[in-house]
Short mmCIF file of C-alpha atoms in Angstrom, two decimals:
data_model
loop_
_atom_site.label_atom_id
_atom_site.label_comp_id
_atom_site.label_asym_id
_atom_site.label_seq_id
_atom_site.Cartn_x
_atom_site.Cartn_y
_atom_site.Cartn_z
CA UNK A 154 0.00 0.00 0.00
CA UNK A 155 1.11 3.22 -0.70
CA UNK A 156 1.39 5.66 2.01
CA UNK A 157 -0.10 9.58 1.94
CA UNK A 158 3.34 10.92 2.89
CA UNK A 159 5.48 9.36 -0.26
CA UNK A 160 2.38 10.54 -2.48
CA UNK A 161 2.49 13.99 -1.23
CA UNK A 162 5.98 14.36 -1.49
CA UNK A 163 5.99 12.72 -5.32
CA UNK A 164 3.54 15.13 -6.27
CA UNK A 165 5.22 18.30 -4.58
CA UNK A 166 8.55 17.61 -6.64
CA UNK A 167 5.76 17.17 -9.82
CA UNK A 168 4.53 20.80 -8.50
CA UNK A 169 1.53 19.39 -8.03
CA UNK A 170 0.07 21.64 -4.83
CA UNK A 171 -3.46 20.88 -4.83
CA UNK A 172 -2.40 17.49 -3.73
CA UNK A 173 1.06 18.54 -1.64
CA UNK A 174 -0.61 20.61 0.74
CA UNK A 175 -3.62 18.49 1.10
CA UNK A 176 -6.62 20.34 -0.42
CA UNK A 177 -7.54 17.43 -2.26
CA UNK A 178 -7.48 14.57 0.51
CA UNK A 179 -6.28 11.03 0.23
CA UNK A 180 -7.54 9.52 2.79
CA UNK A 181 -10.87 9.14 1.74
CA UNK A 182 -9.77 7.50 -1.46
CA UNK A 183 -9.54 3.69 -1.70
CA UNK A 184 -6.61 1.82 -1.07
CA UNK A 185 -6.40 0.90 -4.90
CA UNK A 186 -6.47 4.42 -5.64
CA UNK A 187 -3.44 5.43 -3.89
CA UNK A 188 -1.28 2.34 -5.61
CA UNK A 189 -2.23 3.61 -8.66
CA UNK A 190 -1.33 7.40 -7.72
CA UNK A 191 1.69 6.49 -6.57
CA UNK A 192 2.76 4.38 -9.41
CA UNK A 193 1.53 7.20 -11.87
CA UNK A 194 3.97 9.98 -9.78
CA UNK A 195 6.69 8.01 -10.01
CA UNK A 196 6.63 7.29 -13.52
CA UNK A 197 6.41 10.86 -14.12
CA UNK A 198 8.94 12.09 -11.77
CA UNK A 199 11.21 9.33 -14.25
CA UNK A 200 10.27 10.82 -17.64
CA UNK A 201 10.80 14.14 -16.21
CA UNK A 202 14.34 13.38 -15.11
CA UNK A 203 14.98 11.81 -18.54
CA UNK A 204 13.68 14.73 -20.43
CA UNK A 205 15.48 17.13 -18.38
CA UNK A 206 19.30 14.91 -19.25
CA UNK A 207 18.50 14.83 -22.42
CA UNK A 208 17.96 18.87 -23.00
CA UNK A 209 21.08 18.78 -21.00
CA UNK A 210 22.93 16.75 -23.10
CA UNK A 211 21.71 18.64 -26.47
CA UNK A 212 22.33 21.66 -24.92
CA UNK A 213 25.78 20.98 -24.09
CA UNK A 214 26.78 20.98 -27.49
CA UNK A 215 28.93 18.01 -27.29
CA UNK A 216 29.52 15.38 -30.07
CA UNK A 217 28.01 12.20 -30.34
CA UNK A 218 30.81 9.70 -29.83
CA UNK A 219 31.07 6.11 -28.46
CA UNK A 220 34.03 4.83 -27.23
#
């Protein structure tokens, strides 16, 4: 089961306030619910960090080389 806390902090790093500081509440959701959630966040918070290396990467200018 997922807990409230890891949600919350998943979806304050995804600027996600409405749920970070509670207004919408997860405790009366089912317990299903907050799997999912959780799951969900922390796929995103991955393709976010991908996206951002990549930009990185391009906008490093460097060559494309494999050693």
């Amino acid at each position: 089961m997922a807990d409230i806390a890891d949600i919350k902090k998943l979806a304050r790093s995804l600027c996600l306030m409405n749920i970070a500081n509670g207004v919408i509440d997860l405790n009366y959701e089912t317990v299903s619910n907050r799997d999912y959630l959780n799951k969900i966040l922390k796929q995103e918070v991955e393709c976010r960090a991908k996206k951002k290396a990549n930009e990185r990467y391009r906008s490093s200018c460097l060559p494309k080389k494999v050693f």
